[in-house]
mmCIF file of C-alpha atoms in Angstrom:
data_model
loop_
_atom_site.group_PDB
_atom_site.id
_atom_site.type_symbol
_atom_site.label_atom_id
_atom_site.label_comp_id
_atom_site.label_asym_id
_atom_site.label_seq_id
_atom_site.Cartn_x
_atom_site.Cartn_y
_atom_site.Cartn_z
ATOM 1 C CA MET A 1 -8.573 -32.615 8.081
ATOM 2 C CA ASP A 2 -7.772 -30.743 4.848
ATOM 3 C CA PRO A 3 -8.930 -27.507 4.968
ATOM 4 C CA PHE A 4 -9.563 -27.325 1.113
ATOM 5 C CA SER A 5 -11.685 -30.448 1.088
ATOM 6 C CA SER A 6 -14.881 -29.725 -0.782
ATOM 7 C CA SER A 7 -18.237 -30.318 1.029
ATOM 8 C CA SER A 8 -19.436 -32.600 -1.558
ATOM 9 C CA GLY A 9 -16.973 -35.152 -0.451
ATOM 10 C CA ALA A 10 -15.834 -35.620 -4.110
ATOM 11 C CA ASN A 11 -12.358 -36.727 -4.741
ATOM 12 C CA VAL A 12 -11.043 -33.103 -4.910
ATOM 13 C CA SER A 13 -7.319 -32.864 -4.434
ATOM 14 C CA GLN A 14 -7.079 -29.371 -5.706
ATOM 15 C CA PRO A 15 -8.285 -26.524 -3.473
ATOM 16 C CA SER A 16 -10.992 -24.328 -5.282
ATOM 17 C CA PRO A 17 -9.761 -21.078 -6.771
ATOM 18 C CA GLU A 18 -11.670 -19.084 -3.965
ATOM 19 C CA ALA A 19 -9.780 -21.022 -1.343
ATOM 20 C CA VAL A 20 -6.443 -20.328 -2.946
ATOM 21 C CA ILE A 21 -7.264 -16.617 -3.348
ATOM 22 C CA GLU A 22 -8.403 -16.475 0.159
ATOM 23 C CA GLN A 23 -5.098 -17.731 1.390
ATOM 24 C CA VAL A 24 -3.170 -15.366 -1.001
ATOM 25 C CA GLN A 25 -5.223 -12.426 0.517
ATOM 26 C CA ARG A 26 -4.626 -13.647 3.925
ATOM 27 C CA HIS A 27 -0.789 -13.530 3.386
ATOM 28 C CA LEU A 28 -0.710 -10.402 1.557
ATOM 29 C CA ALA A 29 -2.659 -8.739 4.557
ATOM 30 C CA GLU A 30 -0.086 -10.035 6.923
ATOM 31 C CA ALA A 31 2.785 -8.850 4.929
ATOM 32 C CA TYR A 32 1.021 -5.679 4.557
ATOM 33 C CA ALA A 33 0.516 -5.078 8.147
ATOM 34 C CA GLU A 34 4.200 -6.050 9.055
ATOM 35 C CA GLU A 35 5.506 -3.523 6.542
ATOM 36 C CA LEU A 36 3.033 -0.660 7.819
ATOM 37 C CA PHE A 37 4.270 -1.471 11.501
ATOM 38 C CA ASN A 38 7.834 -1.188 10.512
ATOM 39 C CA THR A 39 7.446 2.086 8.564
ATOM 40 C CA VAL A 40 5.391 3.733 11.139
ATOM 41 C CA ARG A 41 7.807 2.766 13.731
ATOM 42 C CA ASP A 42 10.911 4.048 11.986
ATOM 43 C CA LYS A 43 9.114 7.426 10.604
ATOM 44 C CA CYS A 44 7.895 8.119 14.209
ATOM 45 C CA PHE A 45 11.074 7.092 15.783
ATOM 46 C CA MET A 46 12.849 9.677 13.457
ATOM 47 C CA LYS A 47 10.517 12.458 13.996
ATOM 48 C CA CYS A 48 9.830 12.164 17.882
ATOM 49 C CA VAL A 49 12.783 10.645 19.416
ATOM 50 C CA THR A 50 15.579 13.124 18.279
ATOM 51 C CA LYS A 51 17.944 12.761 21.435
ATOM 52 C CA PRO A 52 17.220 9.249 22.951
ATOM 53 C CA SER A 53 17.859 9.485 26.678
ATOM 54 C CA SER A 54 17.527 6.973 29.440
ATOM 55 C CA SER A 55 13.798 6.753 28.817
ATOM 56 C CA LEU A 56 10.864 7.902 26.839
ATOM 57 C CA SER A 57 9.744 11.181 27.778
ATOM 58 C CA GLY A 58 5.877 12.129 28.278
ATOM 59 C CA SER A 59 6.254 14.586 25.216
ATOM 60 C CA GLU A 60 8.238 11.804 23.159
ATOM 61 C CA SER A 61 5.261 9.528 23.915
ATOM 62 C CA SER A 62 2.427 11.924 23.001
ATOM 63 C CA CYS A 63 4.533 12.792 19.957
ATOM 64 C CA ILE A 64 4.594 9.189 18.981
ATOM 65 C CA SER A 65 0.940 8.784 19.466
ATOM 66 C CA ARG A 66 0.224 11.556 17.368
ATOM 67 C CA CYS A 67 2.608 10.392 14.626
ATOM 68 C CA VAL A 68 0.761 7.194 14.284
ATOM 69 C CA ASP A 69 -2.392 8.962 13.822
ATOM 70 C CA ARG A 70 -1.048 11.365 11.383
ATOM 71 C CA TYR A 71 0.565 8.683 9.314
ATOM 72 C CA MET A 72 -2.714 6.670 8.980
ATOM 73 C CA GLU A 73 -4.307 9.961 7.812
ATOM 74 C CA ALA A 74 -1.479 10.580 5.418
ATOM 75 C CA THR A 75 -2.199 6.965 3.922
ATOM 76 C CA GLY A 76 -5.767 7.942 3.422
ATOM 77 C CA ILE A 77 -4.848 11.284 1.592
ATOM 78 C CA ILE A 78 -2.465 9.576 -0.565
ATOM 79 C CA SER A 79 -4.635 6.561 -1.249
ATOM 80 C CA ARG A 80 -7.550 8.955 -2.181
ATOM 81 C CA ALA A 81 -5.234 11.155 -4.482
ATOM 82 C CA VAL A 82 -3.816 7.876 -6.181
ATOM 83 C CA PHE A 83 -7.347 6.553 -7.010
ATOM 84 C CA ASN A 84 -8.545 9.697 -8.197
ATOM 85 C CA SER A 85 -5.692 9.718 -10.661
ATOM 86 C CA ILE A 86 -6.535 6.442 -12.115
ATOM 87 C CA PRO A 87 -8.193 7.170 -15.592
ATOM 88 C CA ARG A 88 -11.686 5.557 -16.002
ATOM 89 C CA GLU A 89 -10.688 3.338 -18.872
ATOM 90 C CA TYR A 90 -7.929 1.379 -16.752
ATOM 91 C CA MET B 1 -13.554 -32.072 -16.053
ATOM 92 C CA ASP B 2 -13.657 -28.734 -13.932
ATOM 93 C CA SER B 3 -9.932 -28.355 -13.334
ATOM 94 C CA SER B 4 -9.148 -26.369 -16.705
ATOM 95 C CA ARG B 5 -11.975 -24.007 -16.026
ATOM 96 C CA ASP B 6 -10.819 -23.765 -12.228
ATOM 97 C CA THR B 7 -7.323 -22.880 -13.498
ATOM 98 C CA ALA B 8 -8.529 -20.110 -15.850
ATOM 99 C CA GLU B 9 -10.568 -18.860 -12.982
ATOM 100 C CA LEU B 10 -7.768 -18.921 -10.559
ATOM 101 C CA GLN B 11 -5.584 -17.075 -13.073
ATOM 102 C CA LYS B 12 -8.044 -14.420 -13.454
ATOM 103 C CA LEU B 13 -8.413 -13.984 -9.579
ATOM 104 C CA LEU B 14 -4.502 -14.049 -9.158
ATOM 105 C CA GLU B 15 -4.213 -11.367 -11.750
ATOM 106 C CA GLN B 16 -6.656 -9.266 -9.767
ATOM 107 C CA GLU B 17 -4.912 -9.770 -6.631
ATOM 108 C CA LYS B 18 -1.614 -8.807 -8.114
ATOM 109 C CA SER B 19 -3.255 -5.521 -9.476
ATOM 110 C CA ARG B 20 -4.524 -4.928 -6.014
ATOM 111 C CA ALA B 21 -1.199 -5.655 -4.376
ATOM 112 C CA MET B 22 0.703 -3.507 -6.750
ATOM 113 C CA LEU B 23 -1.626 -0.516 -5.968
ATOM 114 C CA ASN B 24 -1.131 -1.032 -2.318
ATOM 115 C CA GLU B 25 2.642 -1.053 -2.747
ATOM 116 C CA LEU B 26 2.489 2.156 -4.628
ATOM 117 C CA VAL B 27 0.061 3.865 -1.889
ATOM 118 C CA ASN B 28 2.670 2.633 0.569
ATOM 119 C CA LYS B 29 5.667 3.966 -1.258
ATOM 120 C CA LEU B 30 3.983 7.091 -1.886
ATOM 121 C CA THR B 31 2.989 7.754 1.666
ATOM 122 C CA SER B 32 6.447 7.125 2.871
ATOM 123 C CA VAL B 33 8.194 9.544 0.397
ATOM 124 C CA CYS B 34 5.520 12.290 0.756
ATOM 125 C CA TRP B 35 5.578 11.955 4.552
ATOM 126 C CA ASP B 36 9.252 12.762 4.384
ATOM 127 C CA LYS B 37 8.664 15.697 2.105
ATOM 128 C CA CYS B 38 5.661 17.166 3.604
ATOM 129 C CA VAL B 39 5.301 16.590 7.213
ATOM 130 C CA GLY B 40 7.222 18.168 9.987
ATOM 131 C CA THR B 41 6.573 17.514 13.736
ATOM 132 C CA PRO B 42 3.423 15.646 14.026
ATOM 133 C CA GLY B 43 0.519 17.776 15.598
ATOM 134 C CA SER B 44 -2.929 16.739 16.691
ATOM 135 C CA LYS B 45 -4.018 17.292 13.110
ATOM 136 C CA PHE B 46 -2.436 18.183 9.682
ATOM 137 C CA SER B 47 -2.141 22.055 8.805
ATOM 138 C CA SER B 48 -3.853 22.900 5.369
ATOM 139 C CA SER B 49 -0.497 23.137 3.829
ATOM 140 C CA GLU B 50 0.551 19.770 5.112
ATOM 141 C CA THR B 51 -2.588 18.200 3.631
ATOM 142 C CA ALA B 52 -2.181 20.005 0.276
ATOM 143 C CA CYS B 53 1.427 19.023 -0.057
ATOM 144 C CA LEU B 54 0.544 15.405 0.552
ATOM 145 C CA SER B 55 -2.120 15.408 -2.099
ATOM 146 C CA ASN B 56 0.102 17.418 -4.601
ATOM 147 C CA CYS B 57 3.127 15.192 -3.800
ATOM 148 C CA ALA B 58 1.227 12.036 -4.943
ATOM 149 C CA GLN B 59 -0.199 13.678 -8.072
ATOM 150 C CA ARG B 60 3.237 14.988 -9.030
ATOM 151 C CA TYR B 61 4.842 11.780 -8.504
ATOM 152 C CA LEU B 62 2.491 10.090 -10.797
ATOM 153 C CA GLU B 63 3.059 12.765 -13.447
ATOM 154 C CA THR B 64 6.827 12.261 -13.149
ATOM 155 C CA SER B 65 6.456 8.706 -13.681
ATOM 156 C CA ALA B 66 4.451 9.285 -16.780
ATOM 157 C CA LEU B 67 7.013 11.759 -18.124
ATOM 158 C CA ILE B 68 9.811 9.405 -17.699
ATOM 159 C CA VAL B 69 7.889 6.482 -19.381
ATOM 160 C CA ARG B 70 7.320 8.970 -22.313
ATOM 161 C CA ARG B 71 10.962 10.155 -22.160
ATOM 162 C CA PHE B 72 12.449 6.529 -22.359
ATOM 163 C CA THR B 73 9.908 5.715 -25.158
ATOM 164 C CA SER B 74 11.083 8.650 -27.228
ATOM 165 C CA MET B 75 14.642 7.762 -26.712
ATOM 166 C CA GLN B 76 13.936 4.479 -28.322
ATOM 167 C CA GLN B 77 12.789 5.892 -31.560
#
């Protein structure tokens, strides 16, 4: 079943612009999620696991949890600063 | 025939997605850079100086970018 078939049953071999954009957006969202995961993992490992030992300690684990929360918060702060810097006419 | 109208529409929508993606990428990069500059050991909340640093960092980075554009432009004259 072609997911891009139009419901009118017309002989459409081209997907609609909306369907193409939806696919693009899904791919972008996936790529973004993967990049975010990799970044947060690397940043928080760097901040919280300074001397790797034979297991993650309780304080290392809670540091990592806090780090994830703080990184998401930082993303929001940066995002707002960037959007507030965009001139109106852009 | 709708296909040329569709192509133009698709082009427009793709340009919008591209702009959105570029903005996202900027935010991601800035967060990474400014996190390294501004955040010490992660606590249960940011200190006010960490929050200010993050916000300032983003603005100063954008200003730096604009300054460099102007510099390159003047070098070409």
